[in-house]
Amino acid sequence: MALPETIYQALIQHIDLGIHIVDETGKTVVYNEKMAQIENMNSRDVLQRNISDVFAFNEGHNSTLEQACREGKESRRPRQTYLNNQGAEITTVNHTFPVWENGHIIGAVEIAKDITKLERILQENRSHSSRRYTFQHIIGSSCELAEAVEIARRATRTTSSVLIIGETGTGKEIFAQSIHNESSRASRPFISQNCAALPDSLIESILFGTNKGAFTGASDRPGLFEQAEGGTLLLDELNSLSPPLQSKLLRVLQERAIRRIGGTKDIDVDIRIIATMNEDPIDAITENRLRKDLYYRLGVVTVFIPPLQERKADIAPLAEFFISKYNHLFQLQVKGLDPAVESLFQQHSWPGNVRELEHVIEGAMNVIETEELIDTKHLPFSFRSRPIAEEKRAASPVPYSVPADSSLIHESTGLHDYLFQAEKQYVKQVLEDNNYHIKQAAEVLGLSRQSLQYRLKKLGIQKILV
């Protein structure tokens, strides 16, 4: 029994591949929904129209559909880039073949897979990597930031993997680029990839590359590991990778070799991996978002970037830098912050860190007119209306008093050593009072859990924590 034509129509419209069919004159007779999505077109703009009237092809390149109709030529998976009727660039991988009847070509069929998104990602990686940051671009005068910069500077002397930990908006990529650009690999590629931006199926092919025939539409394409040869690969938000991909990454770190998807041989790679995380790795390991062995392998050098609320001394120089930046962009003559705004900035907890500070200043300078100082009236409404006093009270640590300990003082004790021992004693007391529950202790101390973990390591406090 023959199936009704409606079933064929439903199949064509719902299949997850673009289907474009033309008659012998090149006029479109079938154009399914997926193809319309790939080419960002409306079917009514394509149906019953000739291909050359709708799409534009670069000089020397012809439509594979037209070639199939004119020459009876079949083409499998050639990469084709062309423009739609709005001038947008489309890149597809196609299987195109003529349809014959009684020895004559009566049309042609094209089955297409969209790789426009992949092409755009790779282009963004290349352009993004062209920006060169060094340690001179890291702005701030606080001791906390200076310590992070010093650790990162030392990492430029080796090729060991680096793990950068910091909240969103603290400037982790600037640190990563600075390490690369002041290392012996500076003349080689620096490639960055956000691991949380894409699904596993796509991120795996981007990282490891593909061999022709690995899946429908796959072609021989090097991944980012190969493209970063001799240089540095930054894996942003590493903890968002799935456990199987983390396992593959661990193998790369151990064996210095990768295997493309669909490949049968290993390819040696010489790259340095820098990874970033925006959460405490201990939490990520406990909640099975990060493999413990991968953490130990990556964290050969660990750089912790403290949040802005823990380095308020950096607010003023950062604000000055952003004002100068937007003076140049907006052709303004703003000289600084009103004292009331400076006070607000010091009270604010800055959950978005440096990025939030930049956005607040950019927003203020969008509404400023002839004034020379940023006033409270120029700040975004959401910022002005925030109950800062209440927020500050909620974030304030429970007052503790640590009695002076004369045993800490002796003739050879300098101020630095005394402060180190006093801090250690104070932190240990808070930990004991909170039954070594690190989250509660961090809240009492007015620190993030990440910052407290870092301080415990620095102070040599190794008690097992909850």
C-alpha atoms as one frame of an Amber mdcrd trajectory, in Angstrom:
protein
   0.000   0.000   0.000   1.424   3.352  -1.042   1.829   5.933   1.696  -0.194
   9.149   1.342   1.699  12.191   0.076   0.924  14.000   3.349   3.237  11.584
   5.169   6.096  12.422   2.818   5.363  16.139   3.302   5.390  15.733   7.102
   8.697  13.840   6.941  10.336  16.512   4.801   9.167  19.330   7.070  10.186
  17.727  10.377  13.489  16.065   9.538  16.463  17.749  11.238  18.273  18.405
   7.942  17.798  21.135   5.392  16.139  19.923   2.184  16.064  22.053  -0.961
  14.706  20.613  -4.232  14.675  22.373  -7.609  13.273  21.403 -10.988  15.344
  21.164 -14.175  15.247  24.955 -14.664  16.659  25.669 -11.190  13.307  26.793
  -9.762  12.629  25.766  -6.132   9.795  23.287  -5.673  10.516  22.013  -2.120
  12.067  24.043   0.700  11.594  22.623   4.189  11.463  24.386   7.573  14.956
  23.327   8.615  16.478  24.780   5.446  14.576  28.009   6.079  16.087  28.143
   9.591  19.601  27.424   8.307  19.424  30.158   5.670  17.353  32.549   7.817
  14.819  32.843   5.016  11.047  32.704   4.606   9.913  29.877   2.357   7.680
  32.226   0.355  10.800  34.161  -0.688  12.343  30.991  -2.129   9.587  28.738
  -3.456   8.881  29.005  -7.197  11.905  31.255  -7.660  15.221  30.519  -9.352
  18.242  29.957  -7.110  20.282  32.717  -8.785  17.472  35.213  -8.088  17.568
  34.556  -4.342  21.127  33.599  -3.353  24.498  35.114  -4.174  27.712  33.111
  -4.557  31.301  34.326  -4.522  33.087  34.665  -7.824  34.311  31.309  -9.024
  31.820  29.424  -6.866  28.513  28.107  -8.161  25.456  26.638  -6.535  25.824
  22.876  -6.144  22.126  22.574  -7.031  22.678  24.408 -10.316  25.705  22.224
 -11.071  23.628  19.105 -10.443  20.916  20.301 -12.841  23.272  21.556 -15.519
  26.038  18.951 -15.422  24.387  15.995 -13.705  27.106  16.323 -11.069  26.752
  14.779  -7.611  28.709  16.343  -4.752  29.063  14.954  -1.260  29.724  17.163
   1.719  31.548  20.081   0.089  31.671  23.129   2.321  29.633  25.887   0.673
  29.477  29.555   1.723  27.027  31.974   0.148  24.742  34.941   0.922  20.989
  34.906   1.456  18.666  37.638   0.137  19.513  39.838   3.141  23.258  39.624
   2.555  23.891  37.348   5.546  26.642  34.764   5.113  25.566  31.114   5.326
  27.924  28.125   5.546  26.639  24.590   5.005  27.911  21.093   4.346  25.851
  19.543   1.538  25.036  16.339  -0.271  23.657  17.346  -3.659  22.579  15.012
  -6.446  20.572  15.169  -9.691  17.259  13.329 -10.153  16.966  11.378 -13.415
  13.910  10.120 -15.280  14.067   8.283 -18.616  17.648   9.420 -19.096  16.868
  13.115 -18.483  17.539  15.330 -15.467  14.220  16.487 -14.014  15.634  18.274
 -10.978  18.108  18.159  -8.113  18.015  17.570  -4.362  20.241  19.156  -1.740
  20.485  17.866   1.828  22.272  20.412   3.999  23.739  20.566   7.488  24.297
  23.973   9.066  27.842  24.770  10.248  27.385  28.571  10.240  27.399  28.595
  14.039  30.602  26.580  14.194  32.281  28.880  11.648  31.221  31.932  13.651
  32.567  30.457  16.880  35.931  29.720  15.300  36.104  33.238  13.831  35.236
  34.743  17.224  37.959  32.650  18.832  40.493  33.934  16.317  39.449  37.594
  16.643  39.076  37.329  20.409  42.557  35.894  20.673  44.009  38.822  18.722
  43.484  41.112  21.717  46.690  41.175  23.708  46.549  41.793  27.462  49.568
  41.919  29.749  50.008  42.434  33.478  50.138  46.185  32.825  46.426  45.991
  31.975  45.569  44.677  35.453  44.487  47.723  37.425  44.550  47.935  41.201
  46.770  48.712  44.152  45.466  46.363  46.841  47.714  43.799  48.509  45.252
  41.029  47.626  45.451  41.781  43.906  49.213  42.289  44.016  49.635  38.821
  45.519  47.536  37.221  42.746  49.550  39.074  40.090  52.839  37.927  41.646
  51.775  34.262  41.556  50.653  34.656  37.938  53.954  36.329  36.986  55.914
  33.408  38.396  53.837  31.060  36.236  55.195  32.729  33.087  58.581  31.058
  33.660  57.269  27.509  33.166  54.893  25.593  30.900  52.836  23.971  33.677
  49.053  24.070  33.586  47.409  26.933  35.454  44.033  27.066  37.217  42.582
  30.547  37.738  39.769  30.783  40.288  37.599  33.842  40.662  34.027  35.025
  40.682  32.369  36.164  37.473  33.640  39.578  36.412  36.966  39.538  38.278
  39.096  39.487  35.109  40.227  35.872  34.843  40.871  36.056  31.091  43.086
  39.115  31.452  45.223  37.109  33.875  45.308  34.170  31.437  46.372  36.337
  28.502  48.964  38.085  30.643  50.530  34.753  31.576  50.642  33.737  27.901
  51.917  37.046  26.564  54.811  37.242  29.033  55.827  33.606  28.591  58.059
  31.924  26.018  54.890  31.028  24.084  53.918  34.648  23.450  54.620  34.445
  19.708  52.375  31.386  19.337  48.541  31.268  19.326  46.376  32.082  22.332
  42.921  30.554  21.876  40.039  30.930  24.315  36.894  28.807  24.531  33.983
  29.188  26.942  33.038  25.616  27.857  29.583  26.617  29.113  28.510  28.297
  25.883  27.922  25.156  23.823  26.445  21.652  24.185  28.812  18.702  24.658
  28.300  17.393  21.135  29.537  20.673  19.646  32.238  21.563  22.173  33.866
  18.146  21.702  34.192  18.602  17.942  35.494  22.153  18.433  38.149  21.052
  20.913  39.309  17.798  19.342  38.460  18.313  15.661  36.762  15.881  13.287
  37.684  13.404  10.592  35.659  13.043   7.423  32.863  10.528   7.859  32.711
  10.750  11.671  29.062  11.802  11.356  26.773  13.205   8.716  28.361  16.355
   7.330  31.674  15.863   9.146  34.825  16.962   7.331  38.542  16.928   8.120
  38.853  19.836  10.531  41.485  20.534  13.190  40.185  21.323  16.662  41.337
  24.039  19.032  44.004  21.782  20.552  45.680  21.567  17.151  45.093  25.229
  16.328  46.789  26.267  19.573  49.935  24.236  18.739  52.953  25.745  20.466
  50.771  28.247  22.304  48.095  28.379  24.993  44.513  27.109  25.136  42.250
  28.799  27.683  39.289  26.701  28.827  36.860  29.103  30.485  34.350  27.693
  33.005  36.014  24.297  32.947  33.602  22.871  35.526  30.733  23.060  33.009
  32.311  20.268  30.915  30.661  16.866  31.279  32.573  14.089  33.128  33.353
  12.209  29.862  34.887  15.343  28.328  36.817  16.031  31.529  38.196  12.499
  31.257  39.335  13.178  27.674  40.951  16.431  28.782  42.829  14.591  31.531
  44.178  12.192  28.895  45.427  15.149  26.821  47.210  16.572  29.860  48.836
  13.248  30.666  49.773  12.038  27.184  50.113  15.336  25.299  48.147  13.846
  22.412  44.602  14.109  21.048  42.466  12.026  18.746  39.943  13.659  16.432
  36.341  12.513  16.487  36.168   9.643  14.024  39.961   9.422  13.906  42.091
   6.326  14.429  45.466   7.836  15.237  46.808  10.075  17.982  48.128  13.526
  17.149  50.862  14.957  19.379  50.181  18.468  20.647  52.463  20.961  22.382
  50.198  23.372  24.209  49.811  24.956  27.611  46.351  24.704  29.155  45.006
  27.451  31.377  41.599  26.774  32.928  39.271  29.075  34.821  36.505  28.418
  37.329  33.999  30.773  38.933  33.317  28.581  41.965  35.192  26.841  44.730
  36.754  23.689  43.213  36.131  21.822  46.483  32.397  22.452  46.071  32.546
  21.393  42.419  34.334  18.145  43.317  31.913  17.399  46.172  28.922  17.922
  43.876  30.513  15.844  41.064  30.909  18.768  38.651  34.698  18.439  38.605
  36.891  15.349  38.563  39.305  15.300  41.489  42.174  13.938  39.394  41.649
  16.648  36.767  41.684  19.328  39.474  45.013  18.071  40.843  46.471  17.826
  37.328  45.354  21.314  36.285  46.001  23.077  39.563  49.797  22.759  39.385
  49.719  26.543  39.641  46.580  28.025  41.194  45.812  31.726  41.007  42.961
  33.015  43.154  41.572  36.424  42.122  39.789  37.952  45.113  36.370  39.531
  44.514  36.112  43.309  44.375  34.333  43.528  47.731  37.499  42.161  49.363
  39.772  44.723  47.716  37.918  48.007  48.009  41.212  49.880  47.536  41.022
  48.957  43.839  37.679  50.689  43.245  39.138  54.200  42.862  41.837  53.365
  40.262  39.391  51.128  38.360  36.782  53.883  38.287  39.387  56.350  37.041
  40.377  53.954  34.255  36.777  53.345  33.127  35.971  57.060  33.185  38.985
  57.719  30.961  37.916  54.897  28.633  34.380  56.212  28.157  35.522  59.833
  27.959  37.410  58.748  24.856  34.542  56.689  23.433  31.760  59.197  24.153
  33.803  62.408  23.655  33.126  63.607  27.213  35.196  65.515  29.762  34.227
  63.798  33.026  36.928  64.244  35.656  35.862  61.808  38.353  33.299  60.758
  40.949  31.314  62.936  43.307  32.237  62.200  46.958  28.731  60.809  47.551
  29.229  58.342  44.695  32.642  57.365  46.063  30.960  56.577  49.376  28.255
  54.515  47.670  30.879  52.585  45.740  32.749  51.766  48.953  29.563  50.514
  50.647  28.351  48.417  47.730  29.136  44.661  47.774  29.773  44.435  43.979
  28.380  40.948  43.279  29.293  41.459  39.599  32.818  42.565  40.520  34.905
  44.666  38.104  32.509  44.040  35.223  29.626  45.460  37.269  31.679  48.544
  38.165  32.411  49.160  34.491  28.731  48.797  33.536  27.643  51.211  36.279
  30.134  53.849  35.087  29.240  53.281  31.430  25.547  53.678  32.287  26.220
  56.908  34.206  28.250  58.384  31.358  25.440  57.637  28.923  23.131  60.066
  30.758  25.659  62.694  31.831  25.525  66.024  29.946  27.913  68.862  30.807
  28.750  67.881  34.378  32.369  67.152  35.251  31.640  64.663  38.036  29.473
  61.547  38.114  26.730  62.296  40.646  24.257  59.927  42.301  21.555  61.111
  39.873  23.606  59.705  36.992  23.814  56.200  38.449  21.445  53.499  37.164
  18.171  53.457  39.089  18.655  49.848  40.185  21.958  50.856  41.776  20.597
  53.972  43.498  17.530  52.191  44.841  19.471  49.312  46.376  19.120  49.335
  50.173  22.844  49.629  50.727  22.683  50.111  54.471  20.640  46.945  54.918
  22.898  45.055  52.536  25.942  46.202  54.447  24.477  45.093  57.791  23.635
  41.663  56.364  27.150  41.221  55.071  28.878  42.470  58.231  30.743  39.807
  60.158  29.777  38.993  63.737  32.104  41.053  65.912  34.943  39.055  67.381
  37.571  40.164  69.791  40.805  38.296  69.944  42.736  39.108  73.098  46.310
  40.153  72.613  48.623  37.194  72.934  51.962  38.179  74.359  53.411  34.848
  73.243  53.260  36.140  69.673  55.702  38.909  70.536  59.396  38.406  71.064
  62.466  40.406  70.242  62.930  39.110  66.687  59.287  39.373  65.642  58.709
  41.898  62.879  55.372  43.484  62.089  54.782  41.183  59.098  55.365  38.026
  61.172  53.220  39.328  64.029  50.309  40.121  61.717  50.633  36.698  60.070
  50.461  34.898  63.422  47.629  37.114  64.680  45.585  36.443  61.543  46.216
  32.722  61.877  45.130  32.721  65.514  42.011  34.751  64.722  40.950  32.523
  61.807  41.512  29.364  63.872  39.336  30.755  66.663  36.488  31.544  64.267
  36.778  28.067  62.734  36.651  26.410  66.160  33.612  28.454  67.202  31.822
  27.326  64.040  32.761  23.638  64.385  35.078  23.937  61.398  32.143  24.555
  59.046  33.917  26.571  56.386  30.849  28.255  54.907  29.675  29.540  58.294
  33.188  30.634  59.221  33.533  32.527  55.928  30.285  34.401  56.609  31.487
  35.363  60.086  34.827  36.541  58.713  33.125  38.512  55.950  34.895  36.505
  53.237  33.762  34.368  50.346  34.317  30.644  50.722  36.909  30.807  47.928
  38.858  33.522  49.705  38.796  31.662  53.019  40.043  28.475  51.308  42.915
  30.464  49.871  43.764  32.033  53.250  43.722  28.650  54.996  46.248  27.359
  52.501  48.372  30.479  52.927  48.213  30.290  56.730  48.987  26.564  56.789
  45.739  25.583  58.504  45.103  22.016  57.382  42.301  20.925  59.705  39.694
  18.858  57.808  36.786  21.206  57.159  33.112  20.621  56.593
